[in-house]
Structure formats: C-alpha cells, structure tokens
PDB file of C-alpha atoms in Angstrom:
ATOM      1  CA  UNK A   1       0.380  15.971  10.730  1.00 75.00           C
ATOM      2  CA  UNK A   2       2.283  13.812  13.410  1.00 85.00           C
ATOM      3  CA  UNK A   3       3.987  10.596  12.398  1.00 85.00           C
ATOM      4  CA  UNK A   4       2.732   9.378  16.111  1.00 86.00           C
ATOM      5  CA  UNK A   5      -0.529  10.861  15.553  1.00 87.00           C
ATOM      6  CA  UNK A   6      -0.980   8.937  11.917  1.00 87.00           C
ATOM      7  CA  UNK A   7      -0.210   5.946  14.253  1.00 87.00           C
ATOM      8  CA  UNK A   8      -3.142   6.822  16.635  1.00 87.00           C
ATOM      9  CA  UNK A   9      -5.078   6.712  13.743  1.00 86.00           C
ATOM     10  CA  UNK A  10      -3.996   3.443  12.170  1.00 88.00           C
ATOM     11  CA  UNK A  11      -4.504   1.812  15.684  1.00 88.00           C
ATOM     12  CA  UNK A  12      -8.356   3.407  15.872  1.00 87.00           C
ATOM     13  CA  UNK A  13      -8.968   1.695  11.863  1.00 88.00           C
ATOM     14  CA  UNK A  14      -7.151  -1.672  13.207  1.00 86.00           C
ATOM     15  CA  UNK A  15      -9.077  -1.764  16.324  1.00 87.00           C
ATOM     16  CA  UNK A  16     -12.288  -0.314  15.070  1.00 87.00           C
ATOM     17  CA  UNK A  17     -13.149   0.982  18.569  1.00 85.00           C
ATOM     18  CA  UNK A  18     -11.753   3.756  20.841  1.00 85.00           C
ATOM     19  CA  UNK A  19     -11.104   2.272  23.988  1.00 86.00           C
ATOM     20  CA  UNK A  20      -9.556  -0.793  22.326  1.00 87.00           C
ATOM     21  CA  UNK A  21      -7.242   1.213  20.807  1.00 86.00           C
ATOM     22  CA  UNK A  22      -6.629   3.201  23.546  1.00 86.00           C
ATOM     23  CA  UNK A  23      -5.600  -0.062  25.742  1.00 85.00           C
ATOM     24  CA  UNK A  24      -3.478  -0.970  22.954  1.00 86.00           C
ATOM     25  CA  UNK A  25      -1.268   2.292  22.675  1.00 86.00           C
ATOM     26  CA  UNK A  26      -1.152   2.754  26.508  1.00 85.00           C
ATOM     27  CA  UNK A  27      -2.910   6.062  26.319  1.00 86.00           C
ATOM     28  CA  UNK A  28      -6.410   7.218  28.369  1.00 88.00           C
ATOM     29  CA  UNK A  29      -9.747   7.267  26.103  1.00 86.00           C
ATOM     30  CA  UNK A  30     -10.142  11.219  26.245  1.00 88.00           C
ATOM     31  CA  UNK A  31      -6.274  11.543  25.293  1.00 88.00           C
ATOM     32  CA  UNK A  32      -6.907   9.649  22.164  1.00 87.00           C
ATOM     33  CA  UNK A  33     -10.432  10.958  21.395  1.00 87.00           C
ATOM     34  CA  UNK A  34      -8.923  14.613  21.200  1.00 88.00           C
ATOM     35  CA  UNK A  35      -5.878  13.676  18.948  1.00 87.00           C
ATOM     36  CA  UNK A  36      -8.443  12.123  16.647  1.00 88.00           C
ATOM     37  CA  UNK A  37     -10.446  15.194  16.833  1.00 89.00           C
ATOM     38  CA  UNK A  38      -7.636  17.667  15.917  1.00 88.00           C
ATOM     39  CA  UNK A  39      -6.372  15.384  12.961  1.00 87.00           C
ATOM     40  CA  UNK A  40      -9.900  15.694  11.773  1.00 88.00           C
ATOM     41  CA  UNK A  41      -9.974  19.817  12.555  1.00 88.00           C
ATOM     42  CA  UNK A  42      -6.184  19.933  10.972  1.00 89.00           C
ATOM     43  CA  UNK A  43      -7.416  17.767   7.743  1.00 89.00           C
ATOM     44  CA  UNK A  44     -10.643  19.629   7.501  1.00 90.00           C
ATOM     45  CA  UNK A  45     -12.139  15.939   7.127  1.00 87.00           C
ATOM     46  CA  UNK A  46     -14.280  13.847   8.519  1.00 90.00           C
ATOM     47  CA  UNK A  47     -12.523  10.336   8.860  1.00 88.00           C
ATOM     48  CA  UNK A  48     -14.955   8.282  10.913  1.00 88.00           C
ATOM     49  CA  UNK A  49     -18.082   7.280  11.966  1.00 88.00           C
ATOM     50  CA  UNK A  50     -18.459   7.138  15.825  1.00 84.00           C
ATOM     51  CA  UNK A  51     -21.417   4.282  16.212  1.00 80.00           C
ATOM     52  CA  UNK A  52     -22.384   2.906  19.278  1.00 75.00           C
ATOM     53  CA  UNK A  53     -19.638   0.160  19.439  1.00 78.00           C
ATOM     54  CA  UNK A  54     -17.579   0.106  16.369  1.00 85.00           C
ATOM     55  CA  UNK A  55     -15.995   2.814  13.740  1.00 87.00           C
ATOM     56  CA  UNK A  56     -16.510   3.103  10.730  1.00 88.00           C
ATOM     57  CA  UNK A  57     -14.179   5.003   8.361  1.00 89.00           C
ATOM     58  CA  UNK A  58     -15.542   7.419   6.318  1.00 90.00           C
ATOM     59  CA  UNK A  59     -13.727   7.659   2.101  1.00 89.00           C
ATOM     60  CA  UNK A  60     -11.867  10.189   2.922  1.00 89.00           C
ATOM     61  CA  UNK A  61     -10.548   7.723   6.503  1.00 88.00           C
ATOM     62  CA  UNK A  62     -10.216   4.892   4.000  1.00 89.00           C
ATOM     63  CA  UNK A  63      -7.680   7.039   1.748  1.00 88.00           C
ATOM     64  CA  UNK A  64      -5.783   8.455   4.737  1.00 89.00           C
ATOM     65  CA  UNK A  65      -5.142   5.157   6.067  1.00 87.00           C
ATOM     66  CA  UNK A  66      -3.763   3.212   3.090  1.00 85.00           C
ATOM     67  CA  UNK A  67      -1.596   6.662   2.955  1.00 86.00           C
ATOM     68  CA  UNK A  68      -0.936   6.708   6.857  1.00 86.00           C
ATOM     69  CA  UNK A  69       0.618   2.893   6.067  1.00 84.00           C
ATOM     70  CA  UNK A  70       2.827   3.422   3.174  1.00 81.00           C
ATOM     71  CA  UNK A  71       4.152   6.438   5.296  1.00 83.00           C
ATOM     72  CA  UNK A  72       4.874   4.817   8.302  1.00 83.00           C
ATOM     73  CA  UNK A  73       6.371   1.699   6.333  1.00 80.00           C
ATOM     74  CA  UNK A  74       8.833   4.279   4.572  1.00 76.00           C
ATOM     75  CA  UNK A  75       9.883   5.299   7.942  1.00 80.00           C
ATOM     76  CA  UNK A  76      10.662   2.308   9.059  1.00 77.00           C
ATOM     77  CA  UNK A  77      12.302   0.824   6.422  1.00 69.00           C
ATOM     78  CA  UNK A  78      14.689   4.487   6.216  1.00 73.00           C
ATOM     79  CA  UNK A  79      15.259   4.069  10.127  1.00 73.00           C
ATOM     80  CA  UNK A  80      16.381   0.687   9.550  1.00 68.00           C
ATOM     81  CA  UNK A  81      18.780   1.709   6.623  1.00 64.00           C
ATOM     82  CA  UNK A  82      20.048   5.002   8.347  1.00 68.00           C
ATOM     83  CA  UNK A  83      20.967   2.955  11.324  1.00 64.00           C
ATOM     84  CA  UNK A  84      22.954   0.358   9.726  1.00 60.00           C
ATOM     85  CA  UNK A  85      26.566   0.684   9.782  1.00 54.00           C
ATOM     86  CA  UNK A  86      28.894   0.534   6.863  1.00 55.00           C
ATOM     87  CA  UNK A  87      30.537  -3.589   7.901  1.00 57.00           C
ATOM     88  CA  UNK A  88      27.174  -4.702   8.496  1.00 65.00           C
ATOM     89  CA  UNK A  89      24.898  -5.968   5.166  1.00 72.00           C
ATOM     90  CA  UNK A  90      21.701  -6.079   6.442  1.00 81.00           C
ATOM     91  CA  UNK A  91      17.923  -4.489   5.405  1.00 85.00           C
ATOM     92  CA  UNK A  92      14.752  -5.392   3.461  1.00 89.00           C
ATOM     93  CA  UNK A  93      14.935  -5.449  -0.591  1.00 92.00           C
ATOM     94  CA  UNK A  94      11.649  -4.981  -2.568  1.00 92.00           C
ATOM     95  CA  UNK A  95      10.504  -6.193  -5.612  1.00 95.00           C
ATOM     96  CA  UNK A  96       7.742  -6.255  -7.672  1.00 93.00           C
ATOM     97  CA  UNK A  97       6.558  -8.204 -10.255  1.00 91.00           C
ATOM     98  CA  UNK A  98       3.767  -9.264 -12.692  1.00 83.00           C
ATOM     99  CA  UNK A  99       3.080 -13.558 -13.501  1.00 83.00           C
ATOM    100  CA  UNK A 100       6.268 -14.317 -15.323  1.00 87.00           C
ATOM    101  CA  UNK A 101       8.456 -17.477 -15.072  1.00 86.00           C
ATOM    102  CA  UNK A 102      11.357 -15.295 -15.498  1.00 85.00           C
ATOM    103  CA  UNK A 103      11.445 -14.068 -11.745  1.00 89.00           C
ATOM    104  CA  UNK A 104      13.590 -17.623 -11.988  1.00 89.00           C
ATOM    105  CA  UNK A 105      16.525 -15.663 -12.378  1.00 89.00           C
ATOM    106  CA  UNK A 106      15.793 -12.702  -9.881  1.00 92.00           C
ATOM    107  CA  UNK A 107      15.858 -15.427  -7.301  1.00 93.00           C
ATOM    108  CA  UNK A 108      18.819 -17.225  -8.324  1.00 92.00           C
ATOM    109  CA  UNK A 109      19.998 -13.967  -8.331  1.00 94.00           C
ATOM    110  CA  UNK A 110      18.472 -13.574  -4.632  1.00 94.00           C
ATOM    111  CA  UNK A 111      20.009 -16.946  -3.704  1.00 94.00           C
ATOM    112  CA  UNK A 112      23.942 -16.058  -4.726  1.00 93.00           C
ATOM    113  CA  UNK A 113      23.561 -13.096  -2.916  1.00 94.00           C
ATOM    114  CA  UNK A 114      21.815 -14.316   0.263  1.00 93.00           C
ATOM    115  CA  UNK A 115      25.459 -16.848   0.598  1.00 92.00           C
ATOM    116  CA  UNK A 116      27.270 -13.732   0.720  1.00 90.00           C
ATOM    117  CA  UNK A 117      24.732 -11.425   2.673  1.00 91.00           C
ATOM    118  CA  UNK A 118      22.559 -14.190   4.892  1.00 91.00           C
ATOM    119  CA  UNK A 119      20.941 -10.982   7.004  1.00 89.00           C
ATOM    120  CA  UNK A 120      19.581  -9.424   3.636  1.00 92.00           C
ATOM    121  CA  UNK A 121      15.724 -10.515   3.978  1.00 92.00           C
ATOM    122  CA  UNK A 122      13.862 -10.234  -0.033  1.00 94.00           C
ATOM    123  CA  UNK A 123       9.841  -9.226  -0.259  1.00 93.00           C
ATOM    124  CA  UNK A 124       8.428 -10.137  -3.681  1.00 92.00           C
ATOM    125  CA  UNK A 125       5.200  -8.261  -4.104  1.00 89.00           C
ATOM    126  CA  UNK A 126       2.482  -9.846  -7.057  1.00 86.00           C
ATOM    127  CA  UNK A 127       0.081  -7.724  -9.078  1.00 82.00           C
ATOM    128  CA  UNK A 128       0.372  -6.552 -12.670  1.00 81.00           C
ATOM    129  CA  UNK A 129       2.151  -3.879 -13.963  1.00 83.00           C
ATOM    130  CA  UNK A 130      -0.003  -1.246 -13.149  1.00 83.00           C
ATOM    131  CA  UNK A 131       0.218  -2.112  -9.583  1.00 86.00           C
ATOM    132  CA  UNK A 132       4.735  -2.724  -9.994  1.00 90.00           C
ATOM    133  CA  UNK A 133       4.519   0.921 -11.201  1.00 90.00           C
ATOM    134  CA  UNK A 134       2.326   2.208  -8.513  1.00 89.00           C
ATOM    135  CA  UNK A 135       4.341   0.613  -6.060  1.00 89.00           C
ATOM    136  CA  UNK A 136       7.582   1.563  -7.677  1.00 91.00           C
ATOM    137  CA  UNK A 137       6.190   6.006  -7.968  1.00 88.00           C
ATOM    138  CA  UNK A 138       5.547   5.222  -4.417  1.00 85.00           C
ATOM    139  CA  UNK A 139       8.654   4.066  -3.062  1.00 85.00           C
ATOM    140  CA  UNK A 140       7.109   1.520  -1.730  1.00 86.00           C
ATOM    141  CA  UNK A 141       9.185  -0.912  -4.650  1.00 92.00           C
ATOM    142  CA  UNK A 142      13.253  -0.523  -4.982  1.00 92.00           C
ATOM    143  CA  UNK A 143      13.158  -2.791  -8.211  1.00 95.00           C
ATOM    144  CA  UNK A 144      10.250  -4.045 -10.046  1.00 94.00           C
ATOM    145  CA  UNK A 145       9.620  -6.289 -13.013  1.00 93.00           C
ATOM    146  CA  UNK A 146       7.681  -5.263 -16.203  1.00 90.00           C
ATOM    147  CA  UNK A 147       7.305  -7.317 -19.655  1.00 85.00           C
ATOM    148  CA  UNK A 148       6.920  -5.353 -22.777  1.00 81.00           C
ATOM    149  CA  UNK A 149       6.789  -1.890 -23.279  1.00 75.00           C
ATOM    150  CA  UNK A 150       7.092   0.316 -20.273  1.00 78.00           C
ATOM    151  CA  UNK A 151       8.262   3.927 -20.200  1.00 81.00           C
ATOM    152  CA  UNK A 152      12.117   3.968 -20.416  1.00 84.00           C
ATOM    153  CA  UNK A 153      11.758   8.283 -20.099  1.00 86.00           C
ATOM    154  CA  UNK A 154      10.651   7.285 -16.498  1.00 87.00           C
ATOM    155  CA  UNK A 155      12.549   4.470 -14.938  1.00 92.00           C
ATOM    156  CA  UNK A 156      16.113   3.367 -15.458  1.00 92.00           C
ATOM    157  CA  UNK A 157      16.399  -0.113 -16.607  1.00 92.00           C
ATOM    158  CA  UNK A 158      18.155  -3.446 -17.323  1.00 91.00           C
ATOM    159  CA  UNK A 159      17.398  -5.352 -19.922  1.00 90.00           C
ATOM    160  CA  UNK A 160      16.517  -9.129 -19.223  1.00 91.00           C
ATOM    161  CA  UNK A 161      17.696 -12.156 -21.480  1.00 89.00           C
ATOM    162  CA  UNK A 162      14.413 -14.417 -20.729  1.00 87.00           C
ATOM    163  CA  UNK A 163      11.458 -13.732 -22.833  1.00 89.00           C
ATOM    164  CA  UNK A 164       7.846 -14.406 -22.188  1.00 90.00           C
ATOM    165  CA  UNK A 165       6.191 -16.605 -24.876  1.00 92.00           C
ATOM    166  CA  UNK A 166       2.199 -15.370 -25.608  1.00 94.00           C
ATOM    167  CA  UNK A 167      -0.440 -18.661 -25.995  1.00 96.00           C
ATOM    168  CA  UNK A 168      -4.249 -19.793 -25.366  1.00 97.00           C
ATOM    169  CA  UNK A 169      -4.753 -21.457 -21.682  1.00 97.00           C
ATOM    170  CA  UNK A 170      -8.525 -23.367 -23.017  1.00 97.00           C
ATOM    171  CA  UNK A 171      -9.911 -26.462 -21.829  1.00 97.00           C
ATOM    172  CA  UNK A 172      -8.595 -29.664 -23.452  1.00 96.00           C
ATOM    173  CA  UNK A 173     -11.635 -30.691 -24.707  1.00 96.00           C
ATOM    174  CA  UNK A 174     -12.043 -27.411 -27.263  1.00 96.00           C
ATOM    175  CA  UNK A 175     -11.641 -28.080 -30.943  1.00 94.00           C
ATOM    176  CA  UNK A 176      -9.001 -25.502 -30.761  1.00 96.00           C
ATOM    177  CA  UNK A 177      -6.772 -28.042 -28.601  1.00 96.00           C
ATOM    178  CA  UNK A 178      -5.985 -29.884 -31.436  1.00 95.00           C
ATOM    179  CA  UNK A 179      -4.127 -27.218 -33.009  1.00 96.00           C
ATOM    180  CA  UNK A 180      -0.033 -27.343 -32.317  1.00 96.00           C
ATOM    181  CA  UNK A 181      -0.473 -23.193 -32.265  1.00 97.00           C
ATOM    182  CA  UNK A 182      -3.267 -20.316 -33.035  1.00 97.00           C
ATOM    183  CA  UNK A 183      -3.561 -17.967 -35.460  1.00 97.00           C
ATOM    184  CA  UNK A 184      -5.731 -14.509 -35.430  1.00 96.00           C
ATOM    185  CA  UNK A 185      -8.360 -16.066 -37.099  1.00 96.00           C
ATOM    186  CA  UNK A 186      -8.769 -18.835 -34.637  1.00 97.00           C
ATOM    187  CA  UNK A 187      -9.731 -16.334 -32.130  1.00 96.00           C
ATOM    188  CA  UNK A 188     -11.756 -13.411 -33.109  1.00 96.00           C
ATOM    189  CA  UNK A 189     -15.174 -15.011 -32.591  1.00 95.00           C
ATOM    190  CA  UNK A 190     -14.374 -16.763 -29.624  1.00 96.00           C
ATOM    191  CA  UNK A 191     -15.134 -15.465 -26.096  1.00 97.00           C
ATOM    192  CA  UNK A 192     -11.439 -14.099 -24.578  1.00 96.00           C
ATOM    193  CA  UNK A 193     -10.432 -13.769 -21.025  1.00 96.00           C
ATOM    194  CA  UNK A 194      -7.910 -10.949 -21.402  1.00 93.00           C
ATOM    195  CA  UNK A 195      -5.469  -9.179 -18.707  1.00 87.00           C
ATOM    196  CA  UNK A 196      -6.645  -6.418 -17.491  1.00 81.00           C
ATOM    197  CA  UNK A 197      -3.552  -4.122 -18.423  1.00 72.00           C
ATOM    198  CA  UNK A 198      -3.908  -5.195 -22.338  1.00 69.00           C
ATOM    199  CA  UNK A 199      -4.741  -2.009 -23.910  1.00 61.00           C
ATOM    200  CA  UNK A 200      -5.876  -1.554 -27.632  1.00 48.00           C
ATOM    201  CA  UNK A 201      -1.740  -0.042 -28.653  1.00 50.00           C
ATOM    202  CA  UNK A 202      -0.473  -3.411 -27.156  1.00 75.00           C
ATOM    203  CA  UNK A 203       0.704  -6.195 -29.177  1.00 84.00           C
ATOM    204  CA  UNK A 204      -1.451  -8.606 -28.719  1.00 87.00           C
ATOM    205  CA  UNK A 205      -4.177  -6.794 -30.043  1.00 87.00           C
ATOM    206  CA  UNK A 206      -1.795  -5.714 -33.099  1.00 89.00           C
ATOM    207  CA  UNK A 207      -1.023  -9.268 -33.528  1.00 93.00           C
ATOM    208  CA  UNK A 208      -4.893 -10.335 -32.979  1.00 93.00           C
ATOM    209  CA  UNK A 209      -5.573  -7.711 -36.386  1.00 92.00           C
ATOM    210  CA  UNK A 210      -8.954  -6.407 -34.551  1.00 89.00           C
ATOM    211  CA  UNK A 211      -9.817  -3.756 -32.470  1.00 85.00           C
ATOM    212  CA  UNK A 212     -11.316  -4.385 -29.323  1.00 86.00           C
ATOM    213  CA  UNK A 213     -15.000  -3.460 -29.705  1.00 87.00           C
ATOM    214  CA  UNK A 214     -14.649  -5.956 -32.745  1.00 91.00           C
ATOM    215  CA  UNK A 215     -13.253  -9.180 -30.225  1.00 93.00           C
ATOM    216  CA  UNK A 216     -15.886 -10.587 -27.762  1.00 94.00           C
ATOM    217  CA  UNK A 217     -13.914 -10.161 -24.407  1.00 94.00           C
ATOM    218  CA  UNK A 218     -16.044 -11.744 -21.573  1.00 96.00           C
ATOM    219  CA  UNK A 219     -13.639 -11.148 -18.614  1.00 95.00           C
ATOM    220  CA  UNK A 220     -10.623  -9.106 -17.571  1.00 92.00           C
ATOM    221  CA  UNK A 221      -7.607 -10.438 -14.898  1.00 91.00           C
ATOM    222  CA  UNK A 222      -4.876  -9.446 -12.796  1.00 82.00           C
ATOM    223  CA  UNK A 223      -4.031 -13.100 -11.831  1.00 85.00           C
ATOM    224  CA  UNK A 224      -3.554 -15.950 -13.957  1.00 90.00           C
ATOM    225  CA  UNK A 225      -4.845 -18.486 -11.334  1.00 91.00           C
ATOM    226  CA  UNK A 226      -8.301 -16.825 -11.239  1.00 94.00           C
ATOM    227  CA  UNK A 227      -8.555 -16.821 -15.080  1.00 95.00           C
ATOM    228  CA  UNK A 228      -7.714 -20.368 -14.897  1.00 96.00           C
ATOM    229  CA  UNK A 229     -10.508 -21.187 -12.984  1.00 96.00           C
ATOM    230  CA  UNK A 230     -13.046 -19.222 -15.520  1.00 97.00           C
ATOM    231  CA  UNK A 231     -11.508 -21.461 -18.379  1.00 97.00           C
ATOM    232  CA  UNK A 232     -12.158 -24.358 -16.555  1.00 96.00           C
ATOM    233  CA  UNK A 233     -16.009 -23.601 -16.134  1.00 96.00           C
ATOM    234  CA  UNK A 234     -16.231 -22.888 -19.275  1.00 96.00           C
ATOM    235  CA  UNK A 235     -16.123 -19.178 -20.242  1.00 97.00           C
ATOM    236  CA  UNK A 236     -14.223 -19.012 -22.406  1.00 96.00           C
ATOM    237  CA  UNK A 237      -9.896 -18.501 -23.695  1.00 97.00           C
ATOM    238  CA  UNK A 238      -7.486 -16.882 -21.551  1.00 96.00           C
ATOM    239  CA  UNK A 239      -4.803 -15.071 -23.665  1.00 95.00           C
ATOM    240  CA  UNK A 240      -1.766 -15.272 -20.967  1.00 94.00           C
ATOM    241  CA  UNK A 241       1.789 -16.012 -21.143  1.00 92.00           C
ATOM    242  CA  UNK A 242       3.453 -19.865 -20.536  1.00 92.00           C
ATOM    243  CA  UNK A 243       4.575 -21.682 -17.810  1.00 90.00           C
ATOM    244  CA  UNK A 244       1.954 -19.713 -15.672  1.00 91.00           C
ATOM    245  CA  UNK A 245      -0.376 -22.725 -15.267  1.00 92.00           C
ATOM    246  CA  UNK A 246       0.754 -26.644 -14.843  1.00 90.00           C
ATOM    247  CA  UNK A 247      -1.117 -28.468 -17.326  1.00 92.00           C
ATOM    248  CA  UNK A 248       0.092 -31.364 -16.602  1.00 90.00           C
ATOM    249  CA  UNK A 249      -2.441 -34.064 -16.652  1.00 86.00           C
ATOM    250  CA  UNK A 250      -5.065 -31.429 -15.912  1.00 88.00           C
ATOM    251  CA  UNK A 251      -8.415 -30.344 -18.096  1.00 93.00           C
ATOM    252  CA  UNK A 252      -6.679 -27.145 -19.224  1.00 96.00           C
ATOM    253  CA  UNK A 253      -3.795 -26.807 -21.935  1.00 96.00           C
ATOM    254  CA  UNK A 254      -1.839 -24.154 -23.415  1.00 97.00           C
ATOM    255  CA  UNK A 255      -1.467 -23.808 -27.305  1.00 97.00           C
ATOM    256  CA  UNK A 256       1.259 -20.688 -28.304  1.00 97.00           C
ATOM    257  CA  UNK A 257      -0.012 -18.006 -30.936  1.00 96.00           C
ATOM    258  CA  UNK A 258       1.582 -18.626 -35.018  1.00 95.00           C
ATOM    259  CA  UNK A 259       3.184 -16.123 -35.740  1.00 95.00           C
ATOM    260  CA  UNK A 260       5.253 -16.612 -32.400  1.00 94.00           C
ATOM    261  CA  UNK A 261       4.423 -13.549 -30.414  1.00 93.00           C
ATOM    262  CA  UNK A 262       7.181 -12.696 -27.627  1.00 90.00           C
ATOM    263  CA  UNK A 263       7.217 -10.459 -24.329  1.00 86.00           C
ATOM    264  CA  UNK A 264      10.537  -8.410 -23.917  1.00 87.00           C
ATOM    265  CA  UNK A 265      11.404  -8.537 -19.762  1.00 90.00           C
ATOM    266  CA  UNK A 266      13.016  -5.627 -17.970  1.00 92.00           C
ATOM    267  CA  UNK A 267      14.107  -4.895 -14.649  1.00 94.00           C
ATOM    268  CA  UNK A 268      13.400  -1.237 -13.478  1.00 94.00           C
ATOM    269  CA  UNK A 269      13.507   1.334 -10.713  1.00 93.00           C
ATOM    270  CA  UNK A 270      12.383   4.778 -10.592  1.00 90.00           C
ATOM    271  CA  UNK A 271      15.345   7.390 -12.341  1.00 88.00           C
ATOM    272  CA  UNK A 272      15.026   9.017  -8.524  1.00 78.00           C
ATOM    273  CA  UNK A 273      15.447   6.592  -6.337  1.00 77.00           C
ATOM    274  CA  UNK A 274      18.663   6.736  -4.304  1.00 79.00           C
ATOM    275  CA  UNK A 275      19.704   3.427  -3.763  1.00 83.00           C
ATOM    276  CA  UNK A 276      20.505   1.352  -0.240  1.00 84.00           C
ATOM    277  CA  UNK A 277      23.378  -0.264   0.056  1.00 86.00           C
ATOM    278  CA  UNK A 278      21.127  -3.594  -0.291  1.00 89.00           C
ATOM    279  CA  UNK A 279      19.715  -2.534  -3.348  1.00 91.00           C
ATOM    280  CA  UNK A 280      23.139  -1.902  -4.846  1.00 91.00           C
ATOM    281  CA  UNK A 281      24.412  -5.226  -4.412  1.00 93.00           C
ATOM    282  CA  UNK A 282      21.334  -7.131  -5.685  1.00 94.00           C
ATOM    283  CA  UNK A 283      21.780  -5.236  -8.929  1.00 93.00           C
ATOM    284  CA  UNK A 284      25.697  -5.895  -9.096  1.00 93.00           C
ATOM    285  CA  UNK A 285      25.052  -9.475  -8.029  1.00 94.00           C
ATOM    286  CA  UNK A 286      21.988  -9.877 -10.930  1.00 94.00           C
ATOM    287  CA  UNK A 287      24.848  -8.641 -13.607  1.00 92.00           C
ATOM    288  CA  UNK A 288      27.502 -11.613 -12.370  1.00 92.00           C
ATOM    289  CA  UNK A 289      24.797 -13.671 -12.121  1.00 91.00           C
ATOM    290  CA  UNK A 290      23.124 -13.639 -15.542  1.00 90.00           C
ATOM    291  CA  UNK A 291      26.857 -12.862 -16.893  1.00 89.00           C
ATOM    292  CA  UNK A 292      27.810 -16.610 -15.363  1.00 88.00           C
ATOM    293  CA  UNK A 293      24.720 -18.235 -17.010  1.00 84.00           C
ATOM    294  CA  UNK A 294      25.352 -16.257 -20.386  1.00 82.00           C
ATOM    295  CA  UNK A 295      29.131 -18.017 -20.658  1.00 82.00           C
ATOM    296  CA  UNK A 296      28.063 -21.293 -18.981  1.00 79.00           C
ATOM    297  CA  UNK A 297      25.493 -21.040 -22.157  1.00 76.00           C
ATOM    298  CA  UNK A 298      27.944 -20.319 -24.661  1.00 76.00           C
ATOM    299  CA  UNK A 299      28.896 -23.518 -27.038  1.00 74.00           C
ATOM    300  CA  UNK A 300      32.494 -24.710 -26.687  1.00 66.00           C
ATOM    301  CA  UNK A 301      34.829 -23.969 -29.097  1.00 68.00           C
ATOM    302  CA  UNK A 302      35.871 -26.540 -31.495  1.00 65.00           C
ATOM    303  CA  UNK A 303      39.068 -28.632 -30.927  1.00 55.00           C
TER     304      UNK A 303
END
C-alpha cells in the first residue's frame, strides 16, 4: 500500500466524487478509478459505494481513512523533522490533554520557550484521557497530560506540582448550594452527571462509598462545557474538577467534596518514543520553568 495511493484515496473521501478528485490531484478519471480499484483488490475490501453522483464510504473506507490520515500526518511531521538541520529550532510539538486548569503551566512553559525558539509552533489537542492515550500509542501525541492514576509500566513520566481539586458544578438555586462543601451522603440519591472515563476502581467512586449500580447516574461526558449546559436545564449534578466553569455571576456554582478529594497531574509520553529535538527542549524548559516558580514560591528566610 502506496503512501501516494493512500492520498488518492483521502482525496476521493474529501471530494466524495471521482472526477472532482481527479481535477484536484491533476490525474485523468480512468487513472484514478484503477488505483482505487487495486487498493480495493490489494485490501481485499470494499471501501466505497459508487452512486450516481457522490461516494459513499463503506466501514471498512471509514476505518482506512481515519488510518490513511494519521499515516500521512506522521510522514509529514518526520519529513519536516528529518529535514531540519542541527542550528535551526524549528517543528510542530504535540500535546494532549484532558479539562484541567493546570495546562497553566505547560503554556508558561510554552511561552519561555517560544522567546528562545520563536519558529517552534505548539498544537494542544482536548479530549479525555482515553483519547490523550490513544493519541499518545499512536504517535500522533509527543507529550500528553493525564490526572490521577495512569499506567506508569507504560509511559515515562513527570510528576506535576498543581493538583486538581474534585467538587459539584449544580445550579445555584439547589438546596445543596447552601452547603460550603459535600459529603457522600449529600449525593447518593441525587441524579449525577459523571465523566465518562470514571470507572467503578476510581476515587471518586471510593470516596462516594457506593458502587455504581447503587448511584443514579443520568449522563456521561467528555467535556465539561456540555455537562454544564445539562446542569443548567436541570438534570441533574456534574461531579467535575474546579476552575473548569466561570461561575461568576452565572446560575451555576461549584461546591468542593468534604473530605477534600484531590487529582494527582502528570506529564507523560510513551517509554518508546524517540524524541525530536523540539520535544527535548520543551521538557528541559518545563523543569527550569516549574524549578523558577518552586524558589520564587519558597518563603524568605528570616533576618
């Protein structure tokens, strides 16, 4: 299987007609119709649907082109790194991360380096951490964030100083709001909006005391923002971490959980990854950088 004939493809699922795509890669409608045809023969798959004026992708298309694209982006970004020479700090750093507050001090981290390195360009990807860890097997991630546990067998690590503080995001008008914190028992017959990576060995359901089929959980999220919007109409209480949501003269607030329940924060990459020479000085510049905030922190000494 041809990198240029993955591109062929990726042009046909863009384009979602032949001759379009054709036009588009400079290449005759019969030339492109047979390279299509012998991926198929060579993948022993059907990968689309030839209607009358559009494709459609068949499951199997749909998989190879969300493959065909993290492929072709590895090749570019390894082209772009193999061709940079040694003086020149250039190149792409990627980094992915879950709904934290704490990606404050990746990007003053980002920021002291970009004043030494201006051509150094930073992509921060959002999801959860089971889409950071997907990214990160794939090497589609060079660092990524995760808060709590996370396999330490798999990835190489660096522990963060910031930790994530666990609350309630409910509507201001709940009796609940009137409590300075929460307690287990204020929560196990209410309706929860949980994240969707909260499993029944995490700590929040340790600290809750219940098992999950014994908690009435009427929603699961990846994003904060969208679970906001459920409290606000009324579903229910989002269990989520603080400084997420401004609740500043809004109809939401945020309430933490008694006993204080706190997220560890680690930065990670994969134990295989070789690194670019980008990567190595974002994670020599993070190490000055929270090693200058840790001393600035520290009290003076008595006179």
């Amino acid at each position: 299987m041809e990198l240029r004939v993955l591109q062929y493809f990726l042009a046909v699922a863009r384009e979602q007609n032949i001759s379009a795509a054709a036009q588009s890669l400079h290449l005759t409608q019969p030339t492109l119709s047979r390279q299509l045809k012998e991926l198929e023969e060579e993948l022993g798959k059907q990968l689309m649907v030839r209607g009358n004026r559009k494709i459609t992708l068949t499951r199997d298309g749909v998989l190879l082109r969300r493959r065909a694209e993290e492929i072709l982006e590895l090749v570019g970004r390894t082209e772009k790194e193999m061709k940079q020479s040694e003086e020149e700090i250039t190149g792409d750093l990627y980094i992915g991360t879950g709904e934290t507050d704490g990606v404050r001090q990746i990007a003053r981290a980002a920021r002291d380096l970009l004043e030494h390195y201006p051509g150094i360009s930073f992509h921060v990807v959002s999801g959860d951490a089971v889409d950071v860890c997907e990214g990160l097997d794939k090497g589609l991630l060079d660092f990524g964030v995760l808060l709590g546990d996370m396999d330490k067998r798999k990835y190489n690590y660096m522990e963060l100083p910031m930790k994530d503080l666990w609350g309630v995001l409910m509507r201001c008008s709940s009796p609940l709001a009137r409590k300075e914190a929460l307690s287990p028992e204020d929560l196990w017959d209410k309706p929860l909006i949980l994240s969707r990576q909260v499993d029944n060995k995490s700590e929040l359901y340790r600290w809750l005391g219940k098992d999950p089929s014994q908690l009435c959980t009427v929603a699961t999220y990846n994003l904060i923002y969208n679970a906001s919007l459920m409290v606000d109409e009324g579903m229910g209480y989002a269990l989520t971490l603080d400084k997420l949501i401004n609740t500043t003269g809004g109809n939401l607030c945020f309430r933490p959980l008694k006993p204080r329940l706190e997220l560890g924060m680690y930065l990670v990459w994969k134990k295989s990854r070789i690194f670019s020479k980008v990567a190595e000085l974002f994670l020599e510049q993070l190490e000055e950088t929270l090693s200058r905030e840790k001393e600035a922190a520290r009290p003076a000494p008595d006179c």
